Amino acid sequence: MRARHLLAAGGLMVSCMAAIMILSGMHPWEETEESQGFGLFSWREEVMADTEEGALAECIHSAFVTEIYQYFSEGSFQSGAAASFTQSMARKGIGVYALVGEASWAYEEDGSSLKEAIRQVAEFNRQQGKEGQVQGVMVDVEPYLLEEWDGGREAREALMGSFLKGMENAYGYAAGQQLKFLVCIPTFYDATNEPVLEELIAYACDGVAVMNYNRTDEYGQMAKEVGYAREFGKEIICIYELQKAGRHQLEEINTYAEEGMEALWHSAQRLEKQFGYGGLRFAYHYYEPLKELLGKGLQK
């Protein structure tokens, strides 16, 4: 997701409109028992700095954030930065997941690198009290970035078979560590590797987060994934892109940077009604463009 979907933030007019809506209380999104708020991806450790605390708190409140998928380096676990962050989020009622993954991990049928990342999270949790523990991992492993993906049918199937086995092994390990296991996926596995998609949702995760980055057919692009999630009782998260078009081959139709937050919230409400599945949730990709889109500005 980092490699293919990193863009700049929304324009001044959209930011101002969103800020006016939020300050005036004009929220088309309302949290209910069925609508539990949004997740938020965060790739940069700078978000854990004390200087960022105020801006992050405002974004959490304004954008109905209830979960953060945060990247942690091994150093942040050792320095105490991760502990300070997770404890701060716990006081705000925000769940924290460790954001982990590299494309090359798709080669590992035993899930060794992913299991090591999970081990580090579990060890961190053992050193925490009940407040401030990481609830699980958000796994971002992208086999479609590897050369085998375009190397023909046999090469792709072998790659996806390895990917699936790695996820199954890591999922079992995460369960043993009392950590929830969520997997980021693109919208196209139903077209390229549907048996793998079904097996992944059924047996290799607690839920999937679908990178639903095309406004032309948000329902159709994840209908198959929601169907499997419903069948197997798994969570499914619709991820919205917030970055400005122009980088990594993304166009305006792939992002809400110009459409704004009101349009995004209306989309989420519409998908909730269309799918009627209680396990459906939503998330923003990612913190920095969300902050700008809400008119918070960037830290100096």
Tab-separated table of C-alpha atoms in Angstrom:
chain	number	residue	atom	x	y	z
A	1	MET	CA	0.000	0.000	0.000
A	2	ARG	CA	2.857	2.396	0.750
A	3	ALA	CA	4.552	1.755	-2.568
A	4	ARG	CA	1.521	2.192	-4.811
A	5	HIS	CA	-0.853	4.522	-3.052
A	6	LEU	CA	1.084	7.448	-1.498
A	7	LEU	CA	-0.164	10.835	-2.715
A	8	ALA	CA	-0.315	14.457	-1.481
A	9	ALA	CA	-3.271	15.957	0.462
A	10	GLY	CA	-6.440	17.784	-0.639
A	11	GLY	CA	-6.820	21.339	-1.931
A	12	LEU	CA	-7.484	24.532	0.018
A	13	MET	CA	-11.159	24.850	-0.929
A	14	VAL	CA	-11.985	21.287	0.125
A	15	SER	CA	-10.051	21.736	3.381
A	16	CYS	CA	-11.934	24.910	4.203
A	17	MET	CA	-15.321	23.358	3.431
A	18	ALA	CA	-14.538	20.341	5.589
A	19	ALA	CA	-13.342	22.538	8.431
A	20	ILE	CA	-16.509	24.686	8.273
A	21	MET	CA	-18.694	21.577	8.332
A	22	ILE	CA	-16.876	20.147	11.317
A	23	LEU	CA	-16.786	23.381	13.322
A	24	SER	CA	-20.489	23.968	12.704
A	25	GLY	CA	-21.414	20.419	13.710
A	26	MET	CA	-22.685	19.460	10.240
A	27	HIS	CA	-21.715	15.789	10.339
A	28	PRO	CA	-23.485	13.492	7.863
A	29	TRP	CA	-21.819	10.582	9.663
A	30	GLU	CA	-23.249	9.476	12.998
A	31	GLU	CA	-21.752	6.758	15.175
A	32	THR	CA	-24.247	4.083	16.220
A	33	GLU	CA	-23.947	0.521	17.480
A	34	GLU	CA	-23.728	-0.550	13.840
A	35	SER	CA	-21.473	2.348	12.785
A	36	GLN	CA	-18.494	2.154	15.100
A	37	GLY	CA	-16.330	4.880	13.631
A	38	PHE	CA	-13.346	4.809	11.279
A	39	GLY	CA	-9.911	3.257	11.317
A	40	LEU	CA	-6.878	5.366	10.442
A	41	PHE	CA	-3.649	4.216	8.818
A	42	SER	CA	-0.468	5.918	10.022
A	43	TRP	CA	2.855	5.098	8.372
A	44	ARG	CA	5.105	7.638	10.099
A	45	GLU	CA	6.363	7.370	13.657
A	46	GLU	CA	6.395	11.156	13.966
A	47	VAL	CA	2.697	10.897	14.829
A	48	MET	CA	3.772	9.551	18.223
A	49	ALA	CA	5.714	12.723	19.096
A	50	ASP	CA	4.401	15.007	21.826
A	51	THR	CA	4.307	17.888	19.334
A	52	GLU	CA	1.753	15.971	17.233
A	53	GLU	CA	-0.586	15.054	20.086
A	54	GLY	CA	-2.951	18.004	19.664
A	55	ALA	CA	-3.355	17.655	15.893
A	56	LEU	CA	-3.896	13.922	16.183
A	57	ALA	CA	-6.499	14.370	18.910
A	58	GLU	CA	-8.405	16.878	16.755
A	59	CYS	CA	-8.368	14.515	13.768
A	60	ILE	CA	-9.558	11.629	15.908
A	61	HIS	CA	-12.489	13.676	17.170
A	62	SER	CA	-13.407	15.371	13.889
A	63	ALA	CA	-13.164	12.271	11.696
A	64	PHE	CA	-14.795	9.744	14.071
A	65	VAL	CA	-11.618	7.689	14.420
A	66	THR	CA	-11.871	4.714	16.789
A	67	GLU	CA	-8.857	2.652	15.652
A	68	ILE	CA	-5.338	3.486	14.503
A	69	TYR	CA	-3.167	1.165	12.411
A	70	GLN	CA	0.280	2.481	13.336
A	71	TYR	CA	3.712	1.537	12.049
A	72	PHE	CA	6.133	0.826	14.918
A	73	SER	CA	9.857	0.298	14.470
A	74	GLU	CA	11.670	-2.047	16.828
A	75	GLY	CA	13.354	1.043	18.238
A	76	SER	CA	10.038	2.636	19.168
A	77	PHE	CA	9.154	-0.443	21.214
A	78	GLN	CA	12.482	-0.275	23.027
A	79	SER	CA	12.595	3.497	23.593
A	80	GLY	CA	9.216	3.808	25.267
A	81	ALA	CA	7.744	5.886	22.435
A	82	ALA	CA	5.332	3.117	21.482
A	83	ALA	CA	4.227	2.641	25.088
A	84	SER	CA	3.549	6.355	25.550
A	85	PHE	CA	1.534	6.400	22.347
A	86	THR	CA	-0.574	3.321	23.042
A	87	GLN	CA	-1.297	4.472	26.586
A	88	SER	CA	-2.346	7.888	25.301
A	89	MET	CA	-4.643	6.272	22.744
A	90	ALA	CA	-6.108	3.955	25.397
A	91	ARG	CA	-7.041	6.975	27.518
A	92	LYS	CA	-8.915	8.332	24.496
A	93	GLY	CA	-10.662	5.016	23.877
A	94	ILE	CA	-8.780	4.392	20.623
A	95	GLY	CA	-7.736	0.870	19.671
A	96	VAL	CA	-4.209	0.471	18.311
A	97	TYR	CA	-3.010	-2.100	15.769
A	98	ALA	CA	0.575	-2.551	14.600
A	99	LEU	CA	0.895	-1.921	10.865
A	100	VAL	CA	3.339	-4.488	9.476
A	101	GLY	CA	4.397	-6.038	6.199
A	102	GLU	CA	6.706	-6.099	3.184
A	103	ALA	CA	5.929	-7.404	-0.301
A	104	SER	CA	8.767	-9.933	-0.072
A	105	TRP	CA	7.072	-11.665	2.863
A	106	ALA	CA	4.748	-13.237	0.282
A	107	TYR	CA	7.583	-15.642	-0.572
A	108	GLU	CA	7.637	-17.118	2.945
A	109	GLU	CA	5.275	-20.080	3.261
A	110	ASP	CA	6.126	-20.401	6.942
A	111	GLY	CA	5.325	-16.721	7.547
A	112	SER	CA	8.635	-16.326	9.380
A	113	SER	CA	9.105	-12.555	8.963
A	114	LEU	CA	5.473	-11.858	9.744
A	115	LYS	CA	5.585	-14.098	12.794
A	116	GLU	CA	8.680	-12.251	14.014
A	117	ALA	CA	6.832	-8.939	13.709
A	118	ILE	CA	3.932	-10.452	15.657
A	119	ARG	CA	6.361	-11.767	18.290
A	120	GLN	CA	7.696	-8.251	18.839
A	121	VAL	CA	4.171	-6.918	19.326
A	122	ALA	CA	3.314	-9.735	21.727
A	123	GLU	CA	6.494	-9.105	23.723
A	124	PHE	CA	5.618	-5.410	23.897
A	125	ASN	CA	2.169	-6.289	25.208
A	126	ARG	CA	3.620	-8.522	27.911
A	127	GLN	CA	5.525	-5.527	29.235
A	128	GLN	CA	2.399	-3.353	29.355
A	129	GLY	CA	-0.438	-3.257	31.792
A	130	LYS	CA	-3.971	-3.769	30.582
A	131	GLU	CA	-3.999	-0.148	29.432
A	132	GLY	CA	-1.887	0.510	26.377
A	133	GLN	CA	-1.703	-2.901	24.750
A	134	VAL	CA	-1.709	-3.322	20.987
A	135	GLN	CA	-4.888	-5.135	19.979
A	136	GLY	CA	-3.592	-6.806	16.864
A	137	VAL	CA	-1.755	-6.449	13.571
A	138	MET	CA	-2.809	-4.925	10.268
A	139	VAL	CA	-0.853	-6.924	7.697
A	140	ASP	CA	0.111	-5.184	4.444
A	141	VAL	CA	1.848	-7.761	2.236
A	142	GLU	CA	1.505	-7.024	-1.486
A	143	PRO	CA	2.463	-9.977	-3.712
A	144	TYR	CA	1.274	-8.077	-6.806
A	145	LEU	CA	4.340	-5.819	-6.494
A	146	LEU	CA	6.666	-8.768	-7.093
A	147	GLU	CA	7.927	-9.850	-10.513
A	148	GLU	CA	6.184	-13.234	-10.345
A	149	TRP	CA	2.812	-11.504	-10.417
A	150	ASP	CA	3.391	-10.618	-14.078
A	151	GLY	CA	5.368	-13.767	-14.859
A	152	GLY	CA	2.503	-15.839	-16.199
A	153	ARG	CA	-0.267	-17.930	-14.702
A	154	GLU	CA	1.894	-20.608	-13.080
A	155	ALA	CA	4.271	-18.099	-11.521
A	156	ARG	CA	1.405	-16.034	-10.144
A	157	GLU	CA	-0.437	-19.034	-8.746
A	158	ALA	CA	2.732	-20.271	-7.039
A	159	LEU	CA	3.318	-16.835	-5.554
A	160	MET	CA	-0.245	-16.550	-4.266
A	161	GLY	CA	-0.090	-20.074	-2.890
A	162	SER	CA	3.015	-19.124	-0.926
A	163	PHE	CA	1.345	-15.910	0.227
A	164	LEU	CA	-1.728	-17.796	1.445
A	165	LYS	CA	0.287	-20.388	3.371
A	166	GLY	CA	2.281	-17.616	5.018
A	167	MET	CA	-0.895	-15.857	6.098
A	168	GLU	CA	-2.375	-19.097	7.466
A	169	ASN	CA	0.736	-19.819	9.521
A	170	ALA	CA	0.984	-16.264	10.825
A	171	TYR	CA	-2.731	-16.172	11.647
A	172	GLY	CA	-2.404	-19.237	13.828
A	173	TYR	CA	0.619	-17.744	15.553
A	174	ALA	CA	-1.166	-14.430	16.164
A	175	ALA	CA	-4.138	-16.251	17.681
A	176	GLY	CA	-1.787	-17.962	20.100
A	177	GLN	CA	-0.479	-14.538	21.128
A	178	GLN	CA	-4.022	-13.188	21.656
A	179	LEU	CA	-3.614	-10.716	18.799
A	180	LYS	CA	-6.243	-9.926	16.184
A	181	PHE	CA	-5.051	-10.520	12.607
A	182	LEU	CA	-6.301	-8.241	9.811
A	183	VAL	CA	-5.014	-8.384	6.224
A	184	CYS	CA	-4.967	-5.564	3.648
A	185	ILE	CA	-6.001	-6.685	0.176
A	186	PRO	CA	-6.649	-4.983	-3.187
A	187	THR	CA	-10.043	-5.142	-4.867
A	188	PHE	CA	-8.895	-7.436	-7.686
A	189	TYR	CA	-8.141	-10.791	-6.028
A	190	ASP	CA	-11.671	-11.925	-6.903
A	191	ALA	CA	-10.732	-11.501	-10.578
A	192	THR	CA	-7.173	-12.852	-10.450
A	193	ASN	CA	-7.128	-15.452	-7.649
A	194	GLU	CA	-10.628	-15.993	-6.275
A	195	PRO	CA	-9.891	-19.366	-4.597
A	196	VAL	CA	-7.045	-17.705	-2.676
A	197	LEU	CA	-9.339	-14.835	-1.699
A	198	GLU	CA	-11.940	-17.237	-0.337
A	199	GLU	CA	-9.356	-19.287	1.566
A	200	LEU	CA	-7.721	-16.149	2.941
A	201	ILE	CA	-10.959	-14.781	4.361
A	202	ALA	CA	-12.191	-18.159	5.570
A	203	TYR	CA	-9.079	-19.552	7.237
A	204	ALA	CA	-6.227	-17.018	7.351
A	205	CYS	CA	-7.468	-13.868	9.093
A	206	ASP	CA	-9.930	-12.287	11.476
A	207	GLY	CA	-10.846	-9.819	8.761
A	208	VAL	CA	-9.701	-8.066	5.611
A	209	ALA	CA	-9.209	-4.403	4.789
A	210	VAL	CA	-10.063	-3.745	1.141
A	211	MET	CA	-8.230	-0.923	-0.635
A	212	ASN	CA	-11.392	0.359	-2.323
A	213	TYR	CA	-9.705	3.172	-4.229
A	214	ASN	CA	-12.077	3.786	-7.136
A	215	ARG	CA	-15.241	5.840	-6.719
A	216	THR	CA	-16.876	4.481	-9.911
A	217	ASP	CA	-18.238	1.309	-8.294
A	218	GLU	CA	-17.419	1.113	-4.586
A	219	TYR	CA	-20.156	-1.442	-3.972
A	220	GLY	CA	-19.300	-3.773	-6.840
A	221	GLN	CA	-15.562	-3.624	-6.200
A	222	MET	CA	-15.918	-5.228	-2.787
A	223	ALA	CA	-19.183	-7.159	-3.099
A	224	LYS	CA	-17.423	-10.513	-3.443
A	225	GLU	CA	-15.205	-9.779	-0.436
A	226	VAL	CA	-18.181	-8.755	1.693
A	227	GLY	CA	-19.980	-11.916	0.604
A	228	TYR	CA	-17.140	-14.109	1.843
A	229	ALA	CA	-16.811	-12.074	5.043
A	230	ARG	CA	-20.506	-12.524	5.712
A	231	GLU	CA	-20.331	-16.260	4.938
A	232	PHE	CA	-17.416	-16.889	7.286
A	233	GLY	CA	-18.297	-14.329	9.963
A	234	LYS	CA	-15.259	-12.107	9.422
A	235	GLU	CA	-14.734	-8.364	9.703
A	236	ILE	CA	-14.290	-6.340	6.527
A	237	ILE	CA	-12.991	-2.780	6.267
A	238	CYS	CA	-13.495	-0.474	3.300
A	239	ILE	CA	-10.429	1.774	3.011
A	240	TYR	CA	-10.842	5.234	1.464
A	241	GLU	CA	-7.921	7.040	-0.161
A	242	LEU	CA	-7.516	10.697	0.844
A	243	GLN	CA	-4.399	11.729	-1.026
A	244	LYS	CA	-4.329	14.029	-4.000
A	245	ALA	CA	-4.040	12.489	-7.464
A	246	GLY	CA	-0.850	12.767	-9.444
A	247	ARG	CA	1.510	10.285	-7.858
A	248	HIS	CA	1.843	6.502	-8.116
A	249	GLN	CA	-0.562	6.408	-11.086
A	250	LEU	CA	-3.597	7.388	-9.026
A	251	GLU	CA	-6.189	9.672	-10.612
A	252	GLU	CA	-8.890	11.862	-9.108
A	253	ILE	CA	-11.405	9.010	-9.315
A	254	ASN	CA	-9.209	7.044	-6.888
A	255	THR	CA	-9.334	9.538	-4.021
A	256	TYR	CA	-11.604	11.762	-1.937
A	257	ALA	CA	-9.027	14.567	-1.780
A	258	GLU	CA	-11.136	16.773	-4.055
A	259	GLU	CA	-14.548	15.353	-3.152
A	260	GLY	CA	-14.078	16.023	0.548
A	261	MET	CA	-15.114	14.439	3.800
A	262	GLU	CA	-18.848	14.945	3.414
A	263	ALA	CA	-18.864	12.911	0.199
A	264	LEU	CA	-16.795	10.208	1.870
A	265	TRP	CA	-19.167	9.961	4.832
A	266	HIS	CA	-22.155	9.764	2.506
A	267	SER	CA	-20.420	6.932	0.642
A	268	ALA	CA	-19.875	5.029	3.886
A	269	GLN	CA	-23.515	5.447	4.888
A	270	ARG	CA	-24.635	4.268	1.461
A	271	LEU	CA	-22.420	1.170	1.571
A	272	GLU	CA	-23.660	0.348	5.078
A	273	LYS	CA	-27.231	0.345	3.808
A	274	GLN	CA	-26.433	-1.502	0.587
A	275	PHE	CA	-24.508	-4.321	2.250
A	276	GLY	CA	-26.466	-4.507	5.495
A	277	TYR	CA	-23.604	-6.415	7.126
A	278	GLY	CA	-22.710	-5.665	10.734
A	279	GLY	CA	-19.095	-6.686	10.209
A	280	LEU	CA	-18.491	-3.882	7.688
A	281	ARG	CA	-16.327	-0.988	8.828
A	282	PHE	CA	-14.399	1.879	7.232
A	283	ALA	CA	-10.925	3.430	7.353
A	284	TYR	CA	-8.918	6.381	6.047
A	285	HIS	CA	-5.617	6.136	4.196
A	286	TYR	CA	-3.835	7.880	5.838
A	287	TYR	CA	-3.095	10.328	8.719
A	288	GLU	CA	-1.177	13.159	7.011
A	289	PRO	CA	-3.680	13.776	4.181
A	290	LEU	CA	-6.565	13.422	6.620
A	291	LYS	CA	-5.047	16.117	8.786
A	292	GLU	CA	-4.690	18.450	5.830
A	293	LEU	CA	-8.124	17.660	4.431
A	294	LEU	CA	-9.646	18.590	7.789
A	295	GLY	CA	-7.842	21.920	7.671
A	296	LYS	CA	-5.416	21.114	10.481
A	297	GLY	CA	-2.305	21.974	8.507
A	298	LEU	CA	1.093	20.342	8.746
A	299	GLN	CA	3.408	20.621	11.727
A	300	LYS	CA	6.325	22.972	11.164
